Amino acid sequence: EHLVVAADAGLHHADALGLRVDLVVGDLDSVDPAVLAAAEAAGAAVERHPAEKDATDLELALDAVSDRSVERVTVVGAGGGRLDHLLANLVVLGHPRYAALRVEAFVGDARVAVVHGGAEAVIEGEVGAVVTLLPLGGPARGVRTTGLRYPLHGEDLDPTATRGVSNIVVGAPASVSLATGTLLVVEPEVFAR
């Protein structure tokens, strides 16, 4: 069973894909009123928030799914064409309050997965695919990888260094785990292949 949540103008993307939206959240400053009315007529609930809020629409959507006992979240288009929104939303994906969710995002041609301390994740890329491991919110400690050209054996990655950038999958499926911290696992050009 799937729950489709549209964050503001994400409703347009869902509509273009022919998805039935269960919930629309946000300040709704970027959504066509006719598209919103059609979604409501089809049964979508709407959580309207003030424009002057302390969270992005994506954060509001993640809060909404967290309250509904969802286990896995797929985010499509996390930036809305703005670099500041993209960066803020990538940081939000790794927030500790979403640690119980299995979160992945598709942004442009890239797949981004979030891995929290104490967890292991499969790296989806095929042999030859590029993968980057980016610590988020502080150091990622005790990072271990399998199936990558430049393996890590319980090492730390610092968020102000670029050591985790541009590794290569040499054995599929590859994996990554860490003791503490949070990692963004970025697989660029997933859709360019």
Short mmCIF file of N, CA and C in Angstrom, two decimals:
data_model
loop_
_atom_site.label_atom_id
_atom_site.label_comp_id
_atom_site.label_asym_id
_atom_site.label_seq_id
_atom_site.Cartn_x
_atom_site.Cartn_y
_atom_site.Cartn_z
N GLU A 1 0.84 -1.17 0.00
CA GLU A 1 0.00 0.00 0.00
C GLU A 1 0.89 1.24 0.00
N HIS A 2 0.53 2.22 -0.80
CA HIS A 2 1.31 3.44 -0.95
C HIS A 2 0.50 4.64 -0.47
N LEU A 3 1.20 5.58 0.12
CA LEU A 3 0.63 6.86 0.49
C LEU A 3 1.35 7.89 -0.38
N VAL A 4 0.63 8.61 -1.19
CA VAL A 4 1.23 9.62 -2.06
C VAL A 4 0.97 10.98 -1.44
N VAL A 5 2.06 11.65 -1.09
CA VAL A 5 1.98 12.98 -0.48
C VAL A 5 2.64 13.96 -1.44
N ALA A 6 1.94 15.01 -1.77
CA ALA A 6 2.48 16.05 -2.64
C ALA A 6 2.79 17.27 -1.78
N ALA A 7 4.03 17.74 -1.88
CA ALA A 7 4.44 18.96 -1.19
C ALA A 7 4.27 20.12 -2.16
N ASP A 8 3.25 20.91 -1.93
CA ASP A 8 2.95 22.10 -2.73
C ASP A 8 2.91 21.76 -4.22
N ALA A 9 3.79 22.38 -5.03
CA ALA A 9 3.76 22.17 -6.48
C ALA A 9 4.12 20.75 -6.87
N GLY A 10 4.55 19.93 -5.93
CA GLY A 10 4.74 18.51 -6.21
C GLY A 10 3.45 17.88 -6.69
N LEU A 11 2.34 18.53 -6.39
CA LEU A 11 1.04 18.06 -6.87
C LEU A 11 1.02 18.02 -8.39
N HIS A 12 1.66 19.00 -9.03
CA HIS A 12 1.71 19.04 -10.49
C HIS A 12 2.48 17.84 -11.04
N HIS A 13 3.59 17.49 -10.37
CA HIS A 13 4.39 16.34 -10.80
C HIS A 13 3.60 15.05 -10.65
N ALA A 14 2.92 14.91 -9.51
CA ALA A 14 2.11 13.72 -9.28
C ALA A 14 0.99 13.62 -10.32
N ASP A 15 0.38 14.75 -10.63
CA ASP A 15 -0.69 14.79 -11.62
C ASP A 15 -0.17 14.37 -12.99
N ALA A 16 1.01 14.87 -13.35
CA ALA A 16 1.61 14.54 -14.65
C ALA A 16 1.94 13.05 -14.74
N LEU A 17 2.24 12.43 -13.60
CA LEU A 17 2.54 11.00 -13.57
C LEU A 17 1.28 10.14 -13.45
N GLY A 18 0.13 10.80 -13.30
CA GLY A 18 -1.11 10.07 -13.17
C GLY A 18 -1.30 9.43 -11.80
N LEU A 19 -0.61 9.95 -10.79
CA LEU A 19 -0.72 9.41 -9.44
C LEU A 19 -1.91 10.01 -8.71
N ARG A 20 -2.63 9.17 -7.99
CA ARG A 20 -3.71 9.65 -7.12
C ARG A 20 -3.06 10.10 -5.82
N VAL A 21 -3.22 11.35 -5.48
CA VAL A 21 -2.59 11.95 -4.30
C VAL A 21 -3.51 11.78 -3.10
N ASP A 22 -2.92 11.29 -2.00
CA ASP A 22 -3.69 11.11 -0.76
C ASP A 22 -3.67 12.36 0.11
N LEU A 23 -2.56 13.11 0.04
CA LEU A 23 -2.38 14.26 0.92
C LEU A 23 -1.56 15.32 0.21
N VAL A 24 -1.99 16.57 0.32
CA VAL A 24 -1.23 17.71 -0.18
C VAL A 24 -0.87 18.57 1.02
N VAL A 25 0.42 18.89 1.16
CA VAL A 25 0.86 19.73 2.28
C VAL A 25 1.67 20.90 1.77
N GLY A 26 1.70 21.96 2.57
CA GLY A 26 2.53 23.12 2.25
C GLY A 26 1.75 24.41 2.35
N ASP A 27 2.43 25.48 1.96
CA ASP A 27 1.75 26.77 1.97
C ASP A 27 0.93 26.97 0.70
N LEU A 28 1.11 26.07 -0.27
CA LEU A 28 0.34 26.03 -1.51
C LEU A 28 0.44 27.32 -2.32
N ASP A 29 1.60 27.95 -2.23
CA ASP A 29 1.83 29.18 -3.00
C ASP A 29 2.22 28.91 -4.44
N SER A 30 2.55 27.65 -4.75
CA SER A 30 3.02 27.32 -6.10
C SER A 30 2.10 26.36 -6.84
N VAL A 31 0.97 26.06 -6.28
CA VAL A 31 0.09 25.07 -6.90
C VAL A 31 -1.09 25.78 -7.59
N ASP A 32 -1.44 25.29 -8.75
CA ASP A 32 -2.58 25.81 -9.50
C ASP A 32 -3.86 25.46 -8.73
N PRO A 33 -4.69 26.45 -8.39
CA PRO A 33 -5.91 26.17 -7.63
C PRO A 33 -6.82 25.14 -8.30
N ALA A 34 -6.86 25.11 -9.62
CA ALA A 34 -7.71 24.14 -10.31
C ALA A 34 -7.18 22.72 -10.13
N VAL A 35 -5.85 22.55 -10.13
CA VAL A 35 -5.25 21.24 -9.92
C VAL A 35 -5.49 20.79 -8.48
N LEU A 36 -5.38 21.74 -7.54
CA LEU A 36 -5.65 21.44 -6.13
C LEU A 36 -7.11 21.02 -5.94
N ALA A 37 -8.02 21.76 -6.56
CA ALA A 37 -9.45 21.44 -6.44
C ALA A 37 -9.75 20.05 -7.02
N ALA A 38 -9.10 19.71 -8.12
CA ALA A 38 -9.30 18.39 -8.72
C ALA A 38 -8.78 17.29 -7.81
N ALA A 39 -7.64 17.53 -7.16
CA ALA A 39 -7.09 16.54 -6.23
C ALA A 39 -8.02 16.36 -5.03
N GLU A 40 -8.55 17.47 -4.51
CA GLU A 40 -9.50 17.38 -3.39
C GLU A 40 -10.77 16.63 -3.81
N ALA A 41 -11.25 16.90 -4.99
CA ALA A 41 -12.46 16.22 -5.48
C ALA A 41 -12.22 14.72 -5.63
N ALA A 42 -10.95 14.35 -5.89
CA ALA A 42 -10.60 12.93 -6.04
C ALA A 42 -10.30 12.28 -4.69
N GLY A 43 -10.42 13.06 -3.60
CA GLY A 43 -10.26 12.48 -2.27
C GLY A 43 -9.01 12.86 -1.51
N ALA A 44 -8.18 13.73 -2.06
CA ALA A 44 -6.96 14.13 -1.36
C ALA A 44 -7.29 15.03 -0.17
N ALA A 45 -6.65 14.76 0.95
CA ALA A 45 -6.73 15.67 2.10
C ALA A 45 -5.72 16.79 1.86
N VAL A 46 -5.98 17.96 2.44
CA VAL A 46 -5.09 19.11 2.26
C VAL A 46 -4.72 19.66 3.63
N GLU A 47 -3.41 19.79 3.86
CA GLU A 47 -2.90 20.45 5.06
C GLU A 47 -2.24 21.75 4.62
N ARG A 48 -2.98 22.84 4.76
CA ARG A 48 -2.48 24.15 4.34
C ARG A 48 -1.73 24.80 5.50
N HIS A 49 -0.53 25.29 5.21
CA HIS A 49 0.30 25.95 6.21
C HIS A 49 0.53 27.40 5.79
N PRO A 50 0.79 28.27 6.76
CA PRO A 50 1.04 29.68 6.40
C PRO A 50 2.32 29.82 5.59
N ALA A 51 2.37 30.83 4.73
CA ALA A 51 3.57 31.08 3.92
C ALA A 51 4.76 31.40 4.81
N GLU A 52 4.50 32.09 5.90
CA GLU A 52 5.57 32.44 6.84
C GLU A 52 5.68 31.33 7.87
N LYS A 53 6.43 30.28 7.48
CA LYS A 53 6.57 29.12 8.34
C LYS A 53 8.06 28.84 8.55
N ASP A 54 8.36 27.96 9.48
CA ASP A 54 9.75 27.67 9.81
C ASP A 54 10.23 26.35 9.22
N ALA A 55 9.55 25.85 8.20
CA ALA A 55 9.92 24.57 7.59
C ALA A 55 9.64 24.62 6.10
N THR A 56 10.43 23.86 5.33
CA THR A 56 10.13 23.75 3.91
C THR A 56 8.91 22.85 3.74
N ASP A 57 8.32 22.89 2.56
CA ASP A 57 7.16 22.04 2.30
C ASP A 57 7.55 20.57 2.38
N LEU A 58 8.79 20.22 1.97
CA LEU A 58 9.23 18.83 2.09
C LEU A 58 9.28 18.41 3.55
N GLU A 59 9.78 19.27 4.42
CA GLU A 59 9.83 18.93 5.84
C GLU A 59 8.42 18.69 6.39
N LEU A 60 7.48 19.51 5.98
CA LEU A 60 6.09 19.31 6.40
C LEU A 60 5.56 17.96 5.90
N ALA A 61 5.93 17.59 4.67
CA ALA A 61 5.49 16.31 4.11
C ALA A 61 6.12 15.14 4.89
N LEU A 62 7.39 15.25 5.23
CA LEU A 62 8.04 14.20 6.01
C LEU A 62 7.42 14.08 7.40
N ASP A 63 7.09 15.21 8.00
CA ASP A 63 6.40 15.17 9.29
C ASP A 63 5.06 14.45 9.16
N ALA A 64 4.35 14.74 8.08
CA ALA A 64 3.03 14.13 7.87
C ALA A 64 3.14 12.61 7.72
N VAL A 65 4.13 12.13 6.98
CA VAL A 65 4.26 10.68 6.82
C VAL A 65 4.78 10.03 8.08
N SER A 66 5.61 10.73 8.84
CA SER A 66 6.10 10.19 10.12
C SER A 66 4.94 9.95 11.07
N ASP A 67 3.96 10.83 11.04
CA ASP A 67 2.78 10.71 11.90
C ASP A 67 1.86 9.57 11.46
N ARG A 68 2.09 9.03 10.27
CA ARG A 68 1.20 7.98 9.74
C ARG A 68 1.88 6.61 9.70
N SER A 69 2.93 6.42 10.47
CA SER A 69 3.62 5.13 10.59
C SER A 69 4.12 4.58 9.26
N VAL A 70 4.57 5.44 8.37
CA VAL A 70 5.16 5.02 7.11
C VAL A 70 6.59 4.56 7.39
N GLU A 71 7.06 3.53 6.69
CA GLU A 71 8.41 3.02 6.90
C GLU A 71 9.38 3.46 5.82
N ARG A 72 8.89 3.61 4.59
CA ARG A 72 9.77 3.94 3.47
C ARG A 72 9.23 5.16 2.75
N VAL A 73 10.15 6.09 2.43
CA VAL A 73 9.76 7.33 1.76
C VAL A 73 10.62 7.50 0.51
N THR A 74 9.97 7.78 -0.61
CA THR A 74 10.66 8.12 -1.84
C THR A 74 10.29 9.56 -2.18
N VAL A 75 11.30 10.41 -2.28
CA VAL A 75 11.11 11.83 -2.58
C VAL A 75 11.52 12.05 -4.03
N VAL A 76 10.67 12.72 -4.78
CA VAL A 76 10.98 13.03 -6.17
C VAL A 76 11.04 14.53 -6.33
N GLY A 77 12.19 15.04 -6.82
CA GLY A 77 12.34 16.47 -7.06
C GLY A 77 12.38 17.28 -5.80
N ALA A 78 13.49 17.27 -5.09
CA ALA A 78 13.57 17.89 -3.77
C ALA A 78 13.98 19.35 -3.77
N GLY A 79 14.18 19.96 -4.93
CA GLY A 79 14.72 21.31 -4.91
C GLY A 79 13.86 22.38 -5.52
N GLY A 80 12.90 21.99 -6.34
CA GLY A 80 12.05 22.98 -6.97
C GLY A 80 12.81 23.97 -7.84
N GLY A 81 14.01 23.58 -8.30
CA GLY A 81 14.80 24.45 -9.17
C GLY A 81 15.64 25.48 -8.44
N ARG A 82 15.62 25.49 -7.11
CA ARG A 82 16.39 26.47 -6.34
C ARG A 82 17.47 25.76 -5.54
N LEU A 83 18.70 26.24 -5.65
CA LEU A 83 19.82 25.63 -4.94
C LEU A 83 19.61 25.67 -3.43
N ASP A 84 19.13 26.79 -2.90
CA ASP A 84 18.95 26.88 -1.44
C ASP A 84 17.91 25.87 -0.95
N HIS A 85 16.83 25.67 -1.71
CA HIS A 85 15.82 24.68 -1.33
C HIS A 85 16.40 23.27 -1.43
N LEU A 86 17.16 23.00 -2.47
CA LEU A 86 17.76 21.69 -2.64
C LEU A 86 18.66 21.37 -1.46
N LEU A 87 19.57 22.27 -1.11
CA LEU A 87 20.49 22.03 0.01
C LEU A 87 19.73 21.85 1.32
N ALA A 88 18.76 22.73 1.57
CA ALA A 88 17.98 22.62 2.81
C ALA A 88 17.23 21.30 2.86
N ASN A 89 16.65 20.89 1.76
CA ASN A 89 15.88 19.65 1.75
C ASN A 89 16.76 18.42 1.89
N LEU A 90 17.97 18.44 1.32
CA LEU A 90 18.88 17.31 1.51
C LEU A 90 19.30 17.19 2.98
N VAL A 91 19.51 18.32 3.63
CA VAL A 91 19.84 18.31 5.06
C VAL A 91 18.65 17.76 5.86
N VAL A 92 17.44 18.18 5.51
CA VAL A 92 16.24 17.72 6.21
C VAL A 92 16.09 16.21 6.09
N LEU A 93 16.41 15.65 4.93
CA LEU A 93 16.26 14.20 4.74
C LEU A 93 17.02 13.41 5.79
N GLY A 94 18.14 13.95 6.25
CA GLY A 94 18.96 13.24 7.22
C GLY A 94 18.68 13.59 8.66
N HIS A 95 17.65 14.36 8.93
CA HIS A 95 17.36 14.76 10.31
C HIS A 95 17.09 13.54 11.18
N PRO A 96 17.60 13.54 12.40
CA PRO A 96 17.39 12.38 13.28
C PRO A 96 15.93 12.01 13.52
N ARG A 97 15.02 12.98 13.44
CA ARG A 97 13.62 12.62 13.69
C ARG A 97 13.03 11.74 12.59
N TYR A 98 13.75 11.62 11.46
CA TYR A 98 13.30 10.74 10.39
C TYR A 98 14.14 9.46 10.31
N ALA A 99 14.91 9.18 11.37
CA ALA A 99 15.80 8.02 11.36
C ALA A 99 15.04 6.70 11.23
N ALA A 100 13.80 6.66 11.65
CA ALA A 100 13.01 5.42 11.55
C ALA A 100 12.51 5.19 10.13
N LEU A 101 12.60 6.20 9.29
CA LEU A 101 12.16 6.07 7.90
C LEU A 101 13.32 5.63 7.01
N ARG A 102 13.01 4.81 6.04
CA ARG A 102 14.00 4.51 5.00
C ARG A 102 13.76 5.53 3.89
N VAL A 103 14.69 6.49 3.78
CA VAL A 103 14.48 7.63 2.89
C VAL A 103 15.42 7.57 1.69
N GLU A 104 14.84 7.75 0.51
CA GLU A 104 15.65 7.95 -0.69
C GLU A 104 14.99 9.06 -1.50
N ALA A 105 15.83 9.76 -2.24
CA ALA A 105 15.32 10.86 -3.06
C ALA A 105 15.89 10.74 -4.46
N PHE A 106 15.09 11.15 -5.43
CA PHE A 106 15.55 11.23 -6.81
C PHE A 106 15.56 12.71 -7.16
N VAL A 107 16.77 13.21 -7.42
CA VAL A 107 16.97 14.63 -7.68
C VAL A 107 17.72 14.74 -9.00
N GLY A 108 17.07 15.28 -10.01
CA GLY A 108 17.71 15.34 -11.33
C GLY A 108 18.01 13.92 -11.78
N ASP A 109 19.27 13.66 -12.14
CA ASP A 109 19.69 12.33 -12.58
C ASP A 109 20.22 11.48 -11.44
N ALA A 110 20.14 11.96 -10.19
CA ALA A 110 20.78 11.27 -9.06
C ALA A 110 19.78 10.61 -8.13
N ARG A 111 20.26 9.55 -7.49
CA ARG A 111 19.54 8.92 -6.38
C ARG A 111 20.33 9.25 -5.12
N VAL A 112 19.62 9.66 -4.07
CA VAL A 112 20.23 9.97 -2.78
C VAL A 112 19.53 9.13 -1.72
N ALA A 113 20.31 8.35 -0.99
CA ALA A 113 19.75 7.56 0.11
C ALA A 113 20.36 8.06 1.41
N VAL A 114 19.59 7.95 2.48
CA VAL A 114 20.05 8.37 3.79
C VAL A 114 20.33 7.12 4.62
N VAL A 115 21.51 7.09 5.26
CA VAL A 115 21.87 5.99 6.15
C VAL A 115 22.27 6.58 7.49
N HIS A 116 21.59 6.14 8.55
CA HIS A 116 21.87 6.60 9.90
C HIS A 116 22.76 5.59 10.62
N GLY A 117 23.44 6.07 11.66
CA GLY A 117 24.31 5.21 12.46
C GLY A 117 23.60 3.97 12.95
N GLY A 118 24.32 2.84 12.90
CA GLY A 118 23.76 1.57 13.33
C GLY A 118 23.04 0.83 12.23
N ALA A 119 22.96 1.42 11.05
CA ALA A 119 22.24 0.79 9.93
C ALA A 119 23.20 0.45 8.80
N GLU A 120 22.73 -0.43 7.94
CA GLU A 120 23.46 -0.79 6.72
C GLU A 120 22.52 -0.59 5.55
N ALA A 121 23.06 -0.17 4.43
CA ALA A 121 22.23 0.04 3.24
C ALA A 121 22.93 -0.55 2.03
N VAL A 122 22.12 -1.10 1.14
CA VAL A 122 22.63 -1.57 -0.14
C VAL A 122 22.78 -0.37 -1.05
N ILE A 123 23.90 -0.33 -1.76
CA ILE A 123 24.12 0.70 -2.78
C ILE A 123 23.59 0.11 -4.08
N GLU A 124 22.61 0.78 -4.66
CA GLU A 124 21.87 0.23 -5.79
C GLU A 124 22.66 0.17 -7.09
N GLY A 125 23.73 0.94 -7.20
CA GLY A 125 24.44 1.06 -8.47
C GLY A 125 25.03 -0.23 -8.98
N GLU A 126 25.09 -0.32 -10.30
CA GLU A 126 25.71 -1.47 -10.96
C GLU A 126 27.22 -1.28 -10.97
N VAL A 127 27.95 -2.33 -11.33
CA VAL A 127 29.40 -2.25 -11.44
C VAL A 127 29.76 -1.12 -12.40
N GLY A 128 30.68 -0.28 -11.97
CA GLY A 128 31.10 0.88 -12.76
C GLY A 128 30.41 2.17 -12.36
N ALA A 129 29.35 2.08 -11.58
CA ALA A 129 28.62 3.29 -11.17
C ALA A 129 29.41 4.09 -10.15
N VAL A 130 29.28 5.39 -10.22
CA VAL A 130 29.90 6.30 -9.26
C VAL A 130 29.01 6.41 -8.04
N VAL A 131 29.61 6.45 -6.86
CA VAL A 131 28.87 6.65 -5.62
C VAL A 131 29.69 7.57 -4.71
N THR A 132 29.00 8.50 -4.07
CA THR A 132 29.64 9.43 -3.15
C THR A 132 28.98 9.30 -1.79
N LEU A 133 29.81 9.27 -0.75
CA LEU A 133 29.34 9.19 0.64
C LEU A 133 29.61 10.52 1.31
N LEU A 134 28.54 11.22 1.68
CA LEU A 134 28.66 12.55 2.28
C LEU A 134 28.13 12.55 3.71
N PRO A 135 29.00 12.80 4.69
CA PRO A 135 28.53 12.91 6.07
C PRO A 135 27.64 14.14 6.21
N LEU A 136 26.65 14.02 7.06
CA LEU A 136 25.67 15.07 7.22
C LEU A 136 25.53 15.41 8.69
N GLY A 137 25.68 16.68 9.04
CA GLY A 137 25.44 17.13 10.41
C GLY A 137 26.57 16.82 11.37
N GLY A 138 27.69 16.37 10.88
CA GLY A 138 28.82 16.01 11.73
C GLY A 138 29.52 14.80 11.15
N PRO A 139 30.55 14.31 11.84
CA PRO A 139 31.29 13.17 11.31
C PRO A 139 30.44 11.91 11.23
N ALA A 140 30.73 11.10 10.24
CA ALA A 140 30.18 9.74 10.14
C ALA A 140 31.29 8.83 10.63
N ARG A 141 31.05 8.12 11.71
CA ARG A 141 32.10 7.32 12.35
C ARG A 141 31.89 5.83 12.11
N GLY A 142 33.02 5.14 11.97
CA GLY A 142 32.96 3.69 11.79
C GLY A 142 32.32 3.28 10.48
N VAL A 143 32.66 3.98 9.39
CA VAL A 143 32.07 3.69 8.09
C VAL A 143 32.74 2.46 7.47
N ARG A 144 31.90 1.52 7.05
CA ARG A 144 32.38 0.30 6.40
C ARG A 144 31.66 0.15 5.07
N THR A 145 32.42 -0.23 4.05
CA THR A 145 31.83 -0.45 2.75
C THR A 145 32.24 -1.81 2.20
N THR A 146 31.40 -2.34 1.34
CA THR A 146 31.76 -3.52 0.55
C THR A 146 31.45 -3.20 -0.89
N GLY A 147 32.21 -3.80 -1.79
CA GLY A 147 31.94 -3.66 -3.21
C GLY A 147 32.35 -2.35 -3.84
N LEU A 148 33.17 -1.55 -3.14
CA LEU A 148 33.63 -0.28 -3.70
C LEU A 148 35.13 -0.33 -3.97
N ARG A 149 35.57 0.39 -4.99
CA ARG A 149 36.99 0.41 -5.37
C ARG A 149 37.86 0.90 -4.21
N TYR A 150 37.39 1.90 -3.49
CA TYR A 150 38.15 2.46 -2.37
C TYR A 150 37.38 2.12 -1.10
N PRO A 151 37.66 0.94 -0.50
CA PRO A 151 36.87 0.49 0.64
C PRO A 151 37.18 1.28 1.91
N LEU A 152 36.21 1.30 2.78
CA LEU A 152 36.39 1.87 4.12
C LEU A 152 36.19 0.74 5.11
N HIS A 153 37.08 0.67 6.09
CA HIS A 153 37.07 -0.42 7.06
C HIS A 153 36.91 0.13 8.48
N GLY A 154 35.77 0.76 8.74
CA GLY A 154 35.54 1.31 10.07
C GLY A 154 36.14 2.69 10.26
N GLU A 155 36.34 3.40 9.16
CA GLU A 155 36.96 4.73 9.22
C GLU A 155 35.91 5.82 9.39
N ASP A 156 36.41 7.01 9.71
CA ASP A 156 35.54 8.17 9.89
C ASP A 156 35.58 9.06 8.67
N LEU A 157 34.45 9.65 8.32
CA LEU A 157 34.38 10.64 7.25
C LEU A 157 33.98 11.97 7.88
N ASP A 158 34.74 13.00 7.57
CA ASP A 158 34.52 14.33 8.12
C ASP A 158 33.67 15.13 7.14
N PRO A 159 32.67 15.86 7.63
CA PRO A 159 31.80 16.61 6.72
C PRO A 159 32.48 17.79 6.02
N THR A 160 33.66 18.18 6.49
CA THR A 160 34.35 19.30 5.85
C THR A 160 35.44 18.83 4.90
N ALA A 161 35.53 17.52 4.65
CA ALA A 161 36.51 16.96 3.73
C ALA A 161 35.77 16.22 2.62
N THR A 162 36.49 15.90 1.55
CA THR A 162 35.86 15.30 0.38
C THR A 162 36.28 13.85 0.15
N ARG A 163 36.72 13.17 1.19
CA ARG A 163 37.23 11.81 1.04
C ARG A 163 36.18 10.85 0.46
N GLY A 164 34.93 11.04 0.74
CA GLY A 164 33.90 10.11 0.28
C GLY A 164 33.38 10.36 -1.12
N VAL A 165 33.96 11.33 -1.83
CA VAL A 165 33.46 11.71 -3.15
C VAL A 165 34.03 10.79 -4.24
N SER A 166 33.18 10.39 -5.17
CA SER A 166 33.55 9.68 -6.41
C SER A 166 34.21 8.34 -6.19
N ASN A 167 33.57 7.46 -5.45
CA ASN A 167 34.00 6.08 -5.37
C ASN A 167 33.35 5.34 -6.54
N ILE A 168 33.73 4.08 -6.76
CA ILE A 168 33.21 3.31 -7.89
C ILE A 168 32.75 1.94 -7.40
N VAL A 169 31.58 1.52 -7.84
CA VAL A 169 31.09 0.17 -7.52
C VAL A 169 31.89 -0.83 -8.34
N VAL A 170 32.52 -1.80 -7.65
CA VAL A 170 33.27 -2.85 -8.33
C VAL A 170 32.67 -4.23 -8.11
N GLY A 171 31.75 -4.33 -7.16
CA GLY A 171 31.08 -5.59 -6.89
C GLY A 171 29.67 -5.34 -6.43
N ALA A 172 28.71 -5.77 -7.23
CA ALA A 172 27.31 -5.51 -6.88
C ALA A 172 26.72 -6.76 -6.23
N PRO A 173 25.90 -6.62 -5.19
CA PRO A 173 25.54 -5.33 -4.62
C PRO A 173 26.60 -4.84 -3.65
N ALA A 174 26.87 -3.56 -3.71
CA ALA A 174 27.77 -2.92 -2.76
C ALA A 174 26.95 -2.50 -1.54
N SER A 175 27.63 -2.19 -0.44
CA SER A 175 26.89 -1.76 0.75
C SER A 175 27.72 -0.78 1.56
N VAL A 176 27.02 -0.09 2.45
CA VAL A 176 27.67 0.84 3.37
C VAL A 176 26.96 0.76 4.71
N SER A 177 27.74 0.84 5.77
CA SER A 177 27.19 0.91 7.12
C SER A 177 28.05 1.88 7.92
N LEU A 178 27.51 2.34 9.04
CA LEU A 178 28.28 3.22 9.90
C LEU A 178 27.84 3.03 11.34
N ALA A 179 28.76 3.32 12.25
CA ALA A 179 28.46 3.15 13.68
C ALA A 179 27.61 4.31 14.18
N THR A 180 28.06 5.54 13.93
CA THR A 180 27.31 6.71 14.36
C THR A 180 27.37 7.79 13.30
N GLY A 181 26.39 8.69 13.35
CA GLY A 181 26.33 9.78 12.40
C GLY A 181 25.30 9.49 11.32
N THR A 182 25.36 10.28 10.26
CA THR A 182 24.43 10.15 9.14
C THR A 182 25.20 10.35 7.84
N LEU A 183 24.88 9.53 6.86
CA LEU A 183 25.49 9.64 5.53
C LEU A 183 24.41 9.84 4.48
N LEU A 184 24.73 10.70 3.51
CA LEU A 184 23.97 10.73 2.27
C LEU A 184 24.76 9.88 1.27
N VAL A 185 24.12 8.89 0.71
CA VAL A 185 24.74 8.04 -0.31
C VAL A 185 24.21 8.54 -1.65
N VAL A 186 25.07 9.20 -2.40
CA VAL A 186 24.66 9.85 -3.65
C VAL A 186 25.16 9.02 -4.83
N GLU A 187 24.23 8.63 -5.67
CA GLU A 187 24.57 7.94 -6.90
C GLU A 187 24.20 8.86 -8.06
N PRO A 188 25.19 9.66 -8.53
CA PRO A 188 24.89 10.61 -9.60
C PRO A 188 24.68 9.89 -10.93
N GLU A 189 23.96 10.51 -11.80
CA GLU A 189 23.75 10.04 -13.16
C GLU A 189 23.07 8.68 -13.24
N VAL A 190 22.21 8.36 -12.28
CA VAL A 190 21.47 7.10 -12.31
C VAL A 190 20.61 7.04 -13.56
N PHE A 191 19.99 8.16 -13.92
CA PHE A 191 19.10 8.16 -15.07
C PHE A 191 19.79 8.57 -16.36
N ALA A 192 21.08 8.87 -16.28
CA ALA A 192 21.83 9.25 -17.47
C ALA A 192 22.38 8.02 -18.19
N ARG A 193 22.38 6.88 -17.47
CA ARG A 193 22.94 5.65 -18.06
C ARG A 193 21.95 5.02 -19.02
#
